[in-house]
Amino acid sequence: MTTSNDTQHRQDPVAGRRKATPPRAREGDGRAGTRDAGRKPTTTILVTAILAVVAIYFLVPVYWVVINATKSTEDLFGTSGFWFGESFQLWENIKAVLSANGGIFPRWAVNSVLYAGVGSVLATYFAVAAGYALAKYRFPGRRFVYVLVLGGVLVPGTAVALPLFFLFSSIGITNTYWSVLIPSLVSPFGLFLASIYASAAVPDELLEAGRIDGVGELGLFHRLALPQLTPAIVTIVLFQFVAIWNNYMLPLVMLADEKLYPITLGLDNWRAQTDRLPEFYQLTTGGALLSVIPLAILILVLQRFWRGGLTEGSIKG
């Protein structure tokens, strides 16, 4: 009984303080106020409305492509663009896309997979290796290299397309796969992201322990650092794949042979013929729908690694 009363006496003051603490006093705490700020109904409604507008902005074009890929050419211009037409011709349109111009669209798809797949994997490896070196090694000129990397992030790809054309033309590799693949192997943003992530995710003590055990520098990178950098690697692969897949300016400048085109340039070639051949409107719309599918699958599969990589990098950096 005595123990129970003592327990009550020990618990009552805490309970009393909890009961006696007025809501206004808790609101006066700075940290509590910060947490409550995001829970205000007006803030929640405003943020939700902004996110809804952004989602609509990005989803409406995809919805338009899906709807209009099911229509005939007559329904494409004779009915609303945001609803189905009188006939459903999705499969017929896809067959027409795959067989048009002697089946050139599958060739464009293979080219896009080659450019984006090989380019993103190799660019990610080079970016992660260089970012790891900048983060974990001290050498003369390291800060200058960082400045160059940041400068590369700020330069748009379209600004270097024409200089690269003159450079590649002088060595005779324009209008080849190499003219699109080689520039795709460089990713300043991926290098910057990898350096920030490696400085936080790879402990120096882990590398020192590996050196004491006799592991070489390449072994430290491949066997110890790369597993720690998996979220950043997936993030860079996703960014680089999407950027190369959607690239238009560089293939336009470099390529003249239709068989080397990626999907973006091939669809633009079809769109340019719509003035004299209206059926190319349906081919372009159907091709756009097929070109979106690989990116949607890739983002759905890798989004959990992508979000984790960005979040952990931001906190630890």
PDB file of C-alpha atoms in Angstrom:
ATOM      1  CA  MET A   1       0.000   0.000   0.000  1.00  0.00           C
ATOM      2  CA  THR A   2       2.818   2.259   0.931  1.00  0.00           C
ATOM      3  CA  THR A   3       4.592   1.428  -2.284  1.00  0.00           C
ATOM      4  CA  SER A   4       1.432   2.177  -4.235  1.00  0.00           C
ATOM      5  CA  ASN A   5       0.956   5.531  -2.518  1.00  0.00           C
ATOM      6  CA  ASP A   6       4.586   6.387  -3.102  1.00  0.00           C
ATOM      7  CA  THR A   7       4.175   5.479  -6.697  1.00  0.00           C
ATOM      8  CA  GLN A   8       1.119   7.667  -6.943  1.00  0.00           C
ATOM      9  CA  HIS A   9       3.013  10.527  -5.296  1.00  0.00           C
ATOM     10  CA  ARG A  10       5.838  10.035  -7.770  1.00  0.00           C
ATOM     11  CA  GLN A  11       3.471   9.889 -10.719  1.00  0.00           C
ATOM     12  CA  ASP A  12       1.006  12.582  -9.656  1.00  0.00           C
ATOM     13  CA  PRO A  13       3.377  15.530 -10.020  1.00  0.00           C
ATOM     14  CA  VAL A  14       4.185  14.458 -13.566  1.00  0.00           C
ATOM     15  CA  ALA A  15       0.538  13.937 -14.352  1.00  0.00           C
ATOM     16  CA  GLY A  16      -0.261  17.184 -12.619  1.00  0.00           C
ATOM     17  CA  ARG A  17       2.291  19.061 -14.641  1.00  0.00           C
ATOM     18  CA  ARG A  18       0.914  17.506 -17.808  1.00  0.00           C
ATOM     19  CA  LYS A  19      -2.613  18.442 -16.852  1.00  0.00           C
ATOM     20  CA  ALA A  20      -1.626  21.851 -15.565  1.00  0.00           C
ATOM     21  CA  THR A  21       0.331  22.765 -18.692  1.00  0.00           C
ATOM     22  CA  PRO A  22      -1.968  25.065 -20.648  1.00  0.00           C
ATOM     23  CA  PRO A  23      -2.120  24.802 -24.425  1.00  0.00           C
ATOM     24  CA  ARG A  24      -0.940  28.390 -24.803  1.00  0.00           C
ATOM     25  CA  ALA A  25       2.194  27.581 -22.768  1.00  0.00           C
ATOM     26  CA  ARG A  26       3.046  24.690 -25.077  1.00  0.00           C
ATOM     27  CA  GLU A  27       2.473  26.909 -28.081  1.00  0.00           C
ATOM     28  CA  GLY A  28       5.044  29.282 -26.635  1.00  0.00           C
ATOM     29  CA  ASP A  29       7.757  26.660 -27.081  1.00  0.00           C
ATOM     30  CA  GLY A  30       9.668  27.369 -30.241  1.00  0.00           C
ATOM     31  CA  ARG A  31      10.084  23.738 -31.286  1.00  0.00           C
ATOM     32  CA  ALA A  32       6.418  22.925 -30.630  1.00  0.00           C
ATOM     33  CA  GLY A  33       5.436  25.980 -32.631  1.00  0.00           C
ATOM     34  CA  THR A  34       7.577  24.792 -35.520  1.00  0.00           C
ATOM     35  CA  ARG A  35       5.918  21.387 -35.502  1.00  0.00           C
ATOM     36  CA  ASP A  36       2.448  22.895 -35.266  1.00  0.00           C
ATOM     37  CA  ALA A  37       3.116  25.284 -38.141  1.00  0.00           C
ATOM     38  CA  GLY A  38       2.850  22.518 -40.733  1.00  0.00           C
ATOM     39  CA  ARG A  39      -0.355  21.205 -39.211  1.00  0.00           C
ATOM     40  CA  LYS A  40      -2.415  24.370 -39.568  1.00  0.00           C
ATOM     41  CA  PRO A  41      -5.445  23.706 -41.759  1.00  0.00           C
ATOM     42  CA  THR A  42      -4.770  26.709 -43.974  1.00  0.00           C
ATOM     43  CA  THR A  43      -1.155  25.644 -44.554  1.00  0.00           C
ATOM     44  CA  THR A  44      -2.168  22.074 -45.274  1.00  0.00           C
ATOM     45  CA  ILE A  45      -4.855  23.191 -47.736  1.00  0.00           C
ATOM     46  CA  LEU A  46      -2.459  25.604 -49.480  1.00  0.00           C
ATOM     47  CA  VAL A  47       0.307  23.007 -49.830  1.00  0.00           C
ATOM     48  CA  THR A  48      -2.160  20.382 -51.040  1.00  0.00           C
ATOM     49  CA  ALA A  49      -3.603  22.797 -53.601  1.00  0.00           C
ATOM     50  CA  ILE A  50      -0.137  23.680 -54.934  1.00  0.00           C
ATOM     51  CA  LEU A  51       0.824  20.008 -55.199  1.00  0.00           C
ATOM     52  CA  ALA A  52      -2.474  19.251 -56.947  1.00  0.00           C
ATOM     53  CA  VAL A  53      -1.844  22.003 -59.524  1.00  0.00           C
ATOM     54  CA  VAL A  54       1.703  20.738 -60.138  1.00  0.00           C
ATOM     55  CA  ALA A  55       0.434  17.159 -60.501  1.00  0.00           C
ATOM     56  CA  ILE A  56      -2.244  18.264 -62.985  1.00  0.00           C
ATOM     57  CA  TYR A  57       0.347  20.227 -64.977  1.00  0.00           C
ATOM     58  CA  PHE A  58       2.490  17.128 -65.444  1.00  0.00           C
ATOM     59  CA  LEU A  59      -0.266  14.515 -65.775  1.00  0.00           C
ATOM     60  CA  VAL A  60      -2.576  16.284 -68.254  1.00  0.00           C
ATOM     61  CA  PRO A  61      -0.170  15.871 -71.239  1.00  0.00           C
ATOM     62  CA  VAL A  62       0.222  12.161 -70.427  1.00  0.00           C
ATOM     63  CA  TYR A  63      -3.560  11.803 -70.180  1.00  0.00           C
ATOM     64  CA  TRP A  64      -3.975  13.581 -73.538  1.00  0.00           C
ATOM     65  CA  VAL A  65      -1.473  11.231 -75.190  1.00  0.00           C
ATOM     66  CA  VAL A  66      -3.167   8.117 -73.753  1.00  0.00           C
ATOM     67  CA  ILE A  67      -6.640   9.248 -74.862  1.00  0.00           C
ATOM     68  CA  ASN A  68      -5.669  10.375 -78.345  1.00  0.00           C
ATOM     69  CA  ALA A  69      -3.557   7.287 -79.045  1.00  0.00           C
ATOM     70  CA  THR A  70      -6.865   5.356 -79.130  1.00  0.00           C
ATOM     71  CA  LYS A  71      -8.454   7.500 -81.857  1.00  0.00           C
ATOM     72  CA  SER A  72      -8.536   7.475 -85.634  1.00  0.00           C
ATOM     73  CA  THR A  73      -7.227  10.481 -87.532  1.00  0.00           C
ATOM     74  CA  GLU A  74     -10.800  11.718 -88.095  1.00  0.00           C
ATOM     75  CA  ASP A  75     -11.664  11.448 -84.392  1.00  0.00           C
ATOM     76  CA  LEU A  76      -8.390  13.145 -83.441  1.00  0.00           C
ATOM     77  CA  PHE A  77      -9.574  16.405 -85.024  1.00  0.00           C
ATOM     78  CA  GLY A  78     -13.340  15.865 -84.817  1.00  0.00           C
ATOM     79  CA  THR A  79     -13.727  15.087 -81.088  1.00  0.00           C
ATOM     80  CA  SER A  80     -12.583  16.532 -77.771  1.00  0.00           C
ATOM     81  CA  GLY A  81      -8.933  15.899 -76.996  1.00  0.00           C
ATOM     82  CA  PHE A  82      -9.750  14.933 -73.435  1.00  0.00           C
ATOM     83  CA  TRP A  83     -12.181  12.105 -74.138  1.00  0.00           C
ATOM     84  CA  PHE A  84     -12.416   9.017 -76.306  1.00  0.00           C
ATOM     85  CA  GLY A  85     -13.607   9.143 -79.892  1.00  0.00           C
ATOM     86  CA  GLU A  86     -16.324   7.146 -81.608  1.00  0.00           C
ATOM     87  CA  SER A  87     -14.005   4.213 -82.349  1.00  0.00           C
ATOM     88  CA  PHE A  88     -11.304   2.594 -80.148  1.00  0.00           C
ATOM     89  CA  GLN A  89      -8.241   1.956 -82.333  1.00  0.00           C
ATOM     90  CA  LEU A  90      -5.387   1.680 -79.837  1.00  0.00           C
ATOM     91  CA  TRP A  91      -4.091  -1.692 -81.035  1.00  0.00           C
ATOM     92  CA  GLU A  92      -4.426  -0.729 -84.702  1.00  0.00           C
ATOM     93  CA  ASN A  93      -2.491   2.498 -84.060  1.00  0.00           C
ATOM     94  CA  ILE A  94       0.276   0.642 -82.192  1.00  0.00           C
ATOM     95  CA  LYS A  95       0.592  -1.871 -85.038  1.00  0.00           C
ATOM     96  CA  ALA A  96       0.810   1.030 -87.487  1.00  0.00           C
ATOM     97  CA  VAL A  97       3.561   2.671 -85.398  1.00  0.00           C
ATOM     98  CA  LEU A  98       5.615  -0.527 -85.240  1.00  0.00           C
ATOM     99  CA  SER A  99       5.310  -1.222 -88.977  1.00  0.00           C
ATOM    100  CA  ALA A 100       5.577   2.311 -90.429  1.00  0.00           C
ATOM    101  CA  ASN A 101       8.523   3.123 -92.723  1.00  0.00           C
ATOM    102  CA  GLY A 102       9.598  -0.502 -92.827  1.00  0.00           C
ATOM    103  CA  GLY A 103       9.497  -0.957 -89.022  1.00  0.00           C
ATOM    104  CA  ILE A 104      11.832   1.937 -88.201  1.00  0.00           C
ATOM    105  CA  PHE A 105      10.257   2.677 -84.784  1.00  0.00           C
ATOM    106  CA  PRO A 106      11.627  -0.497 -83.065  1.00  0.00           C
ATOM    107  CA  ARG A 107      15.064   0.494 -84.409  1.00  0.00           C
ATOM    108  CA  TRP A 108      14.663   3.940 -82.807  1.00  0.00           C
ATOM    109  CA  ALA A 109      13.597   2.284 -79.547  1.00  0.00           C
ATOM    110  CA  VAL A 110      16.690   0.048 -79.542  1.00  0.00           C
ATOM    111  CA  ASN A 111      18.870   3.103 -80.214  1.00  0.00           C
ATOM    112  CA  SER A 112      17.284   4.981 -77.295  1.00  0.00           C
ATOM    113  CA  VAL A 113      17.833   1.999 -74.988  1.00  0.00           C
ATOM    114  CA  LEU A 114      21.460   1.814 -76.154  1.00  0.00           C
ATOM    115  CA  TYR A 115      22.129   5.539 -75.687  1.00  0.00           C
ATOM    116  CA  ALA A 116      20.268   5.830 -72.362  1.00  0.00           C
ATOM    117  CA  GLY A 117      21.185   2.429 -70.912  1.00  0.00           C
ATOM    118  CA  VAL A 118      24.904   2.343 -71.698  1.00  0.00           C
ATOM    119  CA  GLY A 119      25.296   6.092 -71.206  1.00  0.00           C
ATOM    120  CA  SER A 120      23.589   6.181 -67.797  1.00  0.00           C
ATOM    121  CA  VAL A 121      25.459   3.148 -66.393  1.00  0.00           C
ATOM    122  CA  LEU A 122      28.916   4.317 -67.506  1.00  0.00           C
ATOM    123  CA  ALA A 123      28.233   7.959 -66.605  1.00  0.00           C
ATOM    124  CA  THR A 124      27.117   6.896 -63.135  1.00  0.00           C
ATOM    125  CA  TYR A 125      30.246   4.787 -62.583  1.00  0.00           C
ATOM    126  CA  PHE A 126      32.539   7.620 -63.656  1.00  0.00           C
ATOM    127  CA  ALA A 127      30.590  10.201 -61.617  1.00  0.00           C
ATOM    128  CA  VAL A 128      30.600   8.066 -58.453  1.00  0.00           C
ATOM    129  CA  ALA A 129      34.301   7.254 -58.784  1.00  0.00           C
ATOM    130  CA  ALA A 130      35.232  10.913 -59.288  1.00  0.00           C
ATOM    131  CA  GLY A 131      32.874  12.078 -56.513  1.00  0.00           C
ATOM    132  CA  TYR A 132      34.333   9.510 -54.112  1.00  0.00           C
ATOM    133  CA  ALA A 133      37.863  10.668 -54.953  1.00  0.00           C
ATOM    134  CA  LEU A 134      36.963  14.319 -54.383  1.00  0.00           C
ATOM    135  CA  ALA A 135      35.289  13.501 -51.079  1.00  0.00           C
ATOM    136  CA  LYS A 136      37.871  11.146 -49.579  1.00  0.00           C
ATOM    137  CA  TYR A 137      41.272  12.213 -50.955  1.00  0.00           C
ATOM    138  CA  ARG A 138      43.177  15.442 -50.374  1.00  0.00           C
ATOM    139  CA  PHE A 139      45.297  16.616 -53.311  1.00  0.00           C
ATOM    140  CA  PRO A 140      46.462  19.932 -54.798  1.00  0.00           C
ATOM    141  CA  GLY A 141      43.811  21.596 -56.957  1.00  0.00           C
ATOM    142  CA  ARG A 142      40.909  19.731 -55.314  1.00  0.00           C
ATOM    143  CA  ARG A 143      38.939  22.929 -54.700  1.00  0.00           C
ATOM    144  CA  PHE A 144      39.553  24.088 -58.282  1.00  0.00           C
ATOM    145  CA  VAL A 145      38.146  20.791 -59.564  1.00  0.00           C
ATOM    146  CA  TYR A 146      35.070  21.347 -57.400  1.00  0.00           C
ATOM    147  CA  VAL A 147      34.582  24.778 -58.986  1.00  0.00           C
ATOM    148  CA  LEU A 148      34.848  23.246 -62.468  1.00  0.00           C
ATOM    149  CA  VAL A 149      32.239  20.631 -61.546  1.00  0.00           C
ATOM    150  CA  LEU A 150      29.844  23.272 -60.256  1.00  0.00           C
ATOM    151  CA  GLY A 151      30.415  25.273 -63.434  1.00  0.00           C
ATOM    152  CA  GLY A 152      29.575  22.196 -65.486  1.00  0.00           C
ATOM    153  CA  VAL A 153      26.289  21.816 -63.597  1.00  0.00           C
ATOM    154  CA  LEU A 154      25.290  25.349 -64.588  1.00  0.00           C
ATOM    155  CA  VAL A 155      26.061  24.964 -68.327  1.00  0.00           C
ATOM    156  CA  PRO A 156      23.059  23.626 -70.316  1.00  0.00           C
ATOM    157  CA  GLY A 157      23.658  20.739 -72.687  1.00  0.00           C
ATOM    158  CA  THR A 158      22.348  22.679 -75.672  1.00  0.00           C
ATOM    159  CA  ALA A 159      25.136  25.249 -75.257  1.00  0.00           C
ATOM    160  CA  VAL A 160      27.867  22.652 -75.859  1.00  0.00           C
ATOM    161  CA  ALA A 161      26.126  20.683 -78.644  1.00  0.00           C
ATOM    162  CA  LEU A 162      27.485  22.820 -81.497  1.00  0.00           C
ATOM    163  CA  PRO A 163      31.113  22.981 -80.196  1.00  0.00           C
ATOM    164  CA  LEU A 164      31.017  19.207 -79.739  1.00  0.00           C
ATOM    165  CA  PHE A 165      29.812  18.814 -83.324  1.00  0.00           C
ATOM    166  CA  PHE A 166      32.803  20.754 -84.685  1.00  0.00           C
ATOM    167  CA  LEU A 167      35.158  18.783 -82.428  1.00  0.00           C
ATOM    168  CA  PHE A 168      33.737  15.389 -83.423  1.00  0.00           C
ATOM    169  CA  SER A 169      33.590  16.438 -87.071  1.00  0.00           C
ATOM    170  CA  SER A 170      37.342  17.135 -87.000  1.00  0.00           C
ATOM    171  CA  ILE A 171      38.023  13.548 -85.853  1.00  0.00           C
ATOM    172  CA  GLY A 172      35.352  11.994 -88.102  1.00  0.00           C
ATOM    173  CA  ILE A 173      32.907  10.458 -85.628  1.00  0.00           C
ATOM    174  CA  THR A 174      29.806  12.541 -86.376  1.00  0.00           C
ATOM    175  CA  ASN A 175      26.761  10.583 -87.572  1.00  0.00           C
ATOM    176  CA  THR A 176      27.861   7.567 -85.507  1.00  0.00           C
ATOM    177  CA  TYR A 177      26.718   6.046 -82.216  1.00  0.00           C
ATOM    178  CA  TRP A 178      29.857   7.431 -80.554  1.00  0.00           C
ATOM    179  CA  SER A 179      28.841  11.036 -81.270  1.00  0.00           C
ATOM    180  CA  VAL A 180      25.835  10.652 -78.933  1.00  0.00           C
ATOM    181  CA  LEU A 181      27.309   8.157 -76.473  1.00  0.00           C
ATOM    182  CA  ILE A 182      30.552   9.983 -75.605  1.00  0.00           C
ATOM    183  CA  PRO A 183      28.925  13.252 -74.399  1.00  0.00           C
ATOM    184  CA  SER A 184      26.406  11.164 -72.430  1.00  0.00           C
ATOM    185  CA  LEU A 185      29.203   9.680 -70.320  1.00  0.00           C
ATOM    186  CA  VAL A 186      29.751  12.985 -68.496  1.00  0.00           C
ATOM    187  CA  SER A 187      27.422  13.963 -65.658  1.00  0.00           C
ATOM    188  CA  PRO A 188      28.569  16.995 -63.598  1.00  0.00           C
ATOM    189  CA  PHE A 189      25.417  16.872 -61.481  1.00  0.00           C
ATOM    190  CA  GLY A 190      25.975  13.175 -60.759  1.00  0.00           C
ATOM    191  CA  LEU A 191      29.591  13.859 -59.784  1.00  0.00           C
ATOM    192  CA  PHE A 192      28.532  16.659 -57.441  1.00  0.00           C
ATOM    193  CA  LEU A 193      25.787  14.530 -55.861  1.00  0.00           C
ATOM    194  CA  ALA A 194      28.158  11.562 -55.440  1.00  0.00           C
ATOM    195  CA  SER A 195      30.810  13.704 -53.745  1.00  0.00           C
ATOM    196  CA  ILE A 196      28.300  15.138 -51.271  1.00  0.00           C
ATOM    197  CA  TYR A 197      26.875  11.715 -50.507  1.00  0.00           C
ATOM    198  CA  ALA A 198      30.271   9.985 -50.235  1.00  0.00           C
ATOM    199  CA  SER A 199      31.600  12.574 -47.773  1.00  0.00           C
ATOM    200  CA  ALA A 200      28.721  11.705 -45.417  1.00  0.00           C
ATOM    201  CA  ALA A 201      27.983   8.021 -46.078  1.00  0.00           C
ATOM    202  CA  VAL A 202      31.515   6.559 -46.228  1.00  0.00           C
ATOM    203  CA  PRO A 203      33.311   6.876 -42.850  1.00  0.00           C
ATOM    204  CA  ASP A 204      37.045   7.544 -42.902  1.00  0.00           C
ATOM    205  CA  GLU A 205      37.449   4.945 -40.130  1.00  0.00           C
ATOM    206  CA  LEU A 206      36.030   2.278 -42.460  1.00  0.00           C
ATOM    207  CA  LEU A 207      38.603   3.100 -45.121  1.00  0.00           C
ATOM    208  CA  GLU A 208      41.452   3.140 -42.585  1.00  0.00           C
ATOM    209  CA  ALA A 209      40.367  -0.284 -41.301  1.00  0.00           C
ATOM    210  CA  GLY A 210      40.388  -1.573 -44.868  1.00  0.00           C
ATOM    211  CA  ARG A 211      43.912  -0.221 -45.464  1.00  0.00           C
ATOM    212  CA  ILE A 212      45.152  -1.884 -42.254  1.00  0.00           C
ATOM    213  CA  ASP A 213      43.722  -5.183 -43.535  1.00  0.00           C
ATOM    214  CA  GLY A 214      45.704  -4.752 -46.737  1.00  0.00           C
ATOM    215  CA  VAL A 215      42.906  -3.724 -49.116  1.00  0.00           C
ATOM    216  CA  GLY A 216      44.108  -1.604 -52.030  1.00  0.00           C
ATOM    217  CA  GLU A 217      42.587   1.735 -53.004  1.00  0.00           C
ATOM    218  CA  LEU A 218      40.546   0.231 -55.856  1.00  0.00           C
ATOM    219  CA  GLY A 219      39.358  -2.480 -53.471  1.00  0.00           C
ATOM    220  CA  LEU A 220      38.307   0.146 -50.936  1.00  0.00           C
ATOM    221  CA  PHE A 221      36.209   1.839 -53.598  1.00  0.00           C
ATOM    222  CA  HIS A 222      34.610  -1.258 -55.102  1.00  0.00           C
ATOM    223  CA  ARG A 223      34.230  -3.433 -51.987  1.00  0.00           C
ATOM    224  CA  LEU A 224      33.608  -0.886 -49.206  1.00  0.00           C
ATOM    225  CA  ALA A 225      32.488   2.439 -50.674  1.00  0.00           C
ATOM    226  CA  LEU A 226      30.133   1.343 -53.473  1.00  0.00           C
ATOM    227  CA  PRO A 227      27.748  -0.616 -51.168  1.00  0.00           C
ATOM    228  CA  GLN A 228      27.476   2.477 -48.965  1.00  0.00           C
ATOM    229  CA  LEU A 229      26.659   4.617 -52.009  1.00  0.00           C
ATOM    230  CA  THR A 230      23.833   2.468 -53.410  1.00  0.00           C
ATOM    231  CA  PRO A 231      21.023   5.060 -52.903  1.00  0.00           C
ATOM    232  CA  ALA A 232      23.109   7.770 -54.589  1.00  0.00           C
ATOM    233  CA  ILE A 233      24.014   5.399 -57.445  1.00  0.00           C
ATOM    234  CA  VAL A 234      20.362   4.579 -58.141  1.00  0.00           C
ATOM    235  CA  THR A 235      19.457   8.267 -58.039  1.00  0.00           C
ATOM    236  CA  ILE A 236      22.176   9.227 -60.518  1.00  0.00           C
ATOM    237  CA  VAL A 237      21.277   6.329 -62.849  1.00  0.00           C
ATOM    238  CA  LEU A 238      17.638   7.426 -62.883  1.00  0.00           C
ATOM    239  CA  PHE A 239      18.426  11.092 -63.530  1.00  0.00           C
ATOM    240  CA  GLN A 240      20.959  10.299 -66.243  1.00  0.00           C
ATOM    241  CA  PHE A 241      18.743   7.719 -67.980  1.00  0.00           C
ATOM    242  CA  VAL A 242      15.793  10.132 -68.163  1.00  0.00           C
ATOM    243  CA  ALA A 243      18.028  12.988 -69.354  1.00  0.00           C
ATOM    244  CA  ILE A 244      19.579  10.907 -72.164  1.00  0.00           C
ATOM    245  CA  TRP A 245      16.247   9.335 -73.146  1.00  0.00           C
ATOM    246  CA  ASN A 246      14.637  12.772 -73.545  1.00  0.00           C
ATOM    247  CA  ASN A 247      17.690  14.380 -75.161  1.00  0.00           C
ATOM    248  CA  TYR A 248      16.799  15.974 -78.489  1.00  0.00           C
ATOM    249  CA  MET A 249      19.333  18.690 -79.303  1.00  0.00           C
ATOM    250  CA  LEU A 250      22.483  16.553 -79.283  1.00  0.00           C
ATOM    251  CA  PRO A 251      21.143  13.803 -81.640  1.00  0.00           C
ATOM    252  CA  LEU A 252      19.673  16.521 -83.890  1.00  0.00           C
ATOM    253  CA  VAL A 253      23.099  18.121 -84.288  1.00  0.00           C
ATOM    254  CA  MET A 254      25.152  14.923 -84.497  1.00  0.00           C
ATOM    255  CA  LEU A 255      23.039  12.471 -86.527  1.00  0.00           C
ATOM    256  CA  ALA A 256      21.974  12.509 -90.185  1.00  0.00           C
ATOM    257  CA  ASP A 257      21.226   8.811 -90.733  1.00  0.00           C
ATOM    258  CA  GLU A 258      17.613   7.974 -89.813  1.00  0.00           C
ATOM    259  CA  LYS A 259      18.670   4.499 -88.642  1.00  0.00           C
ATOM    260  CA  LEU A 260      20.754   6.047 -85.839  1.00  0.00           C
ATOM    261  CA  TYR A 261      17.950   8.246 -84.504  1.00  0.00           C
ATOM    262  CA  PRO A 262      16.637   7.873 -80.961  1.00  0.00           C
ATOM    263  CA  ILE A 263      12.869   7.967 -80.396  1.00  0.00           C
ATOM    264  CA  THR A 264      12.776  11.721 -79.716  1.00  0.00           C
ATOM    265  CA  LEU A 265      14.374  12.632 -83.025  1.00  0.00           C
ATOM    266  CA  GLY A 266      12.402   9.989 -84.929  1.00  0.00           C
ATOM    267  CA  LEU A 267       9.057  11.245 -83.640  1.00  0.00           C
ATOM    268  CA  ASP A 268      10.020  14.792 -84.586  1.00  0.00           C
ATOM    269  CA  ASN A 269      10.827  13.503 -88.080  1.00  0.00           C
ATOM    270  CA  TRP A 270       7.319  12.026 -88.318  1.00  0.00           C
ATOM    271  CA  ARG A 271       5.747  15.209 -86.948  1.00  0.00           C
ATOM    272  CA  ALA A 272       7.466  17.249 -89.672  1.00  0.00           C
ATOM    273  CA  GLN A 273       5.583  15.215 -92.320  1.00  0.00           C
ATOM    274  CA  THR A 274       2.108  15.881 -90.923  1.00  0.00           C
ATOM    275  CA  ASP A 275       1.542  18.890 -93.193  1.00  0.00           C
ATOM    276  CA  ARG A 276       1.339  16.726 -96.300  1.00  0.00           C
ATOM    277  CA  LEU A 277       0.450  13.363 -94.680  1.00  0.00           C
ATOM    278  CA  PRO A 278      -2.173  13.777 -91.895  1.00  0.00           C
ATOM    279  CA  GLU A 279      -1.948  10.094 -90.891  1.00  0.00           C
ATOM    280  CA  PHE A 280       1.443  10.859 -89.339  1.00  0.00           C
ATOM    281  CA  TYR A 281      -0.426  12.632 -86.518  1.00  0.00           C
ATOM    282  CA  GLN A 282      -1.593   9.229 -85.287  1.00  0.00           C
ATOM    283  CA  LEU A 283       1.834   7.691 -85.755  1.00  0.00           C
ATOM    284  CA  THR A 284       3.425  10.496 -83.717  1.00  0.00           C
ATOM    285  CA  THR A 285       0.822  10.224 -80.949  1.00  0.00           C
ATOM    286  CA  GLY A 286       1.091   6.437 -80.757  1.00  0.00           C
ATOM    287  CA  GLY A 287       4.889   6.630 -80.762  1.00  0.00           C
ATOM    288  CA  ALA A 288       4.810   9.185 -77.943  1.00  0.00           C
ATOM    289  CA  LEU A 289       2.683   6.795 -75.881  1.00  0.00           C
ATOM    290  CA  LEU A 290       5.124   3.917 -76.431  1.00  0.00           C
ATOM    291  CA  SER A 291       8.098   6.139 -75.590  1.00  0.00           C
ATOM    292  CA  VAL A 292       6.629   7.029 -72.180  1.00  0.00           C
ATOM    293  CA  ILE A 293       6.168   3.418 -71.031  1.00  0.00           C
ATOM    294  CA  PRO A 294       9.876   2.562 -70.330  1.00  0.00           C
ATOM    295  CA  LEU A 295      10.358   5.748 -68.297  1.00  0.00           C
ATOM    296  CA  ALA A 296       7.192   5.107 -66.264  1.00  0.00           C
ATOM    297  CA  ILE A 297       8.307   1.540 -65.486  1.00  0.00           C
ATOM    298  CA  LEU A 298      11.817   2.696 -64.537  1.00  0.00           C
ATOM    299  CA  ILE A 299      10.565   5.434 -62.207  1.00  0.00           C
ATOM    300  CA  LEU A 300       8.008   3.148 -60.549  1.00  0.00           C
ATOM    301  CA  VAL A 301      10.659   0.470 -59.901  1.00  0.00           C
ATOM    302  CA  LEU A 302      13.404   2.814 -58.662  1.00  0.00           C
ATOM    303  CA  GLN A 303      11.404   5.534 -56.913  1.00  0.00           C
ATOM    304  CA  ARG A 304      11.938   4.128 -53.397  1.00  0.00           C
ATOM    305  CA  PHE A 305      15.725   4.114 -53.915  1.00  0.00           C
ATOM    306  CA  TRP A 306      15.489   7.558 -55.496  1.00  0.00           C
ATOM    307  CA  ARG A 307      13.614   9.137 -52.591  1.00  0.00           C
ATOM    308  CA  GLY A 308      15.884   7.456 -50.043  1.00  0.00           C
ATOM    309  CA  GLY A 309      19.017   8.653 -51.797  1.00  0.00           C
ATOM    310  CA  LEU A 310      17.901  12.253 -52.023  1.00  0.00           C
ATOM    311  CA  THR A 311      16.687  12.365 -48.416  1.00  0.00           C
ATOM    312  CA  GLU A 312      19.764  10.753 -46.862  1.00  0.00           C
ATOM    313  CA  GLY A 313      22.101  12.888 -48.908  1.00  0.00           C
ATOM    314  CA  SER A 314      20.343  16.076 -47.867  1.00  0.00           C
ATOM    315  CA  ILE A 315      20.421  15.209 -44.157  1.00  0.00           C
ATOM    316  CA  LYS A 316      23.994  13.960 -43.946  1.00  0.00           C
ATOM    317  CA  GLY A 317      25.386  16.568 -46.310  1.00  0.00           C
TER     318      GLY A 317
END
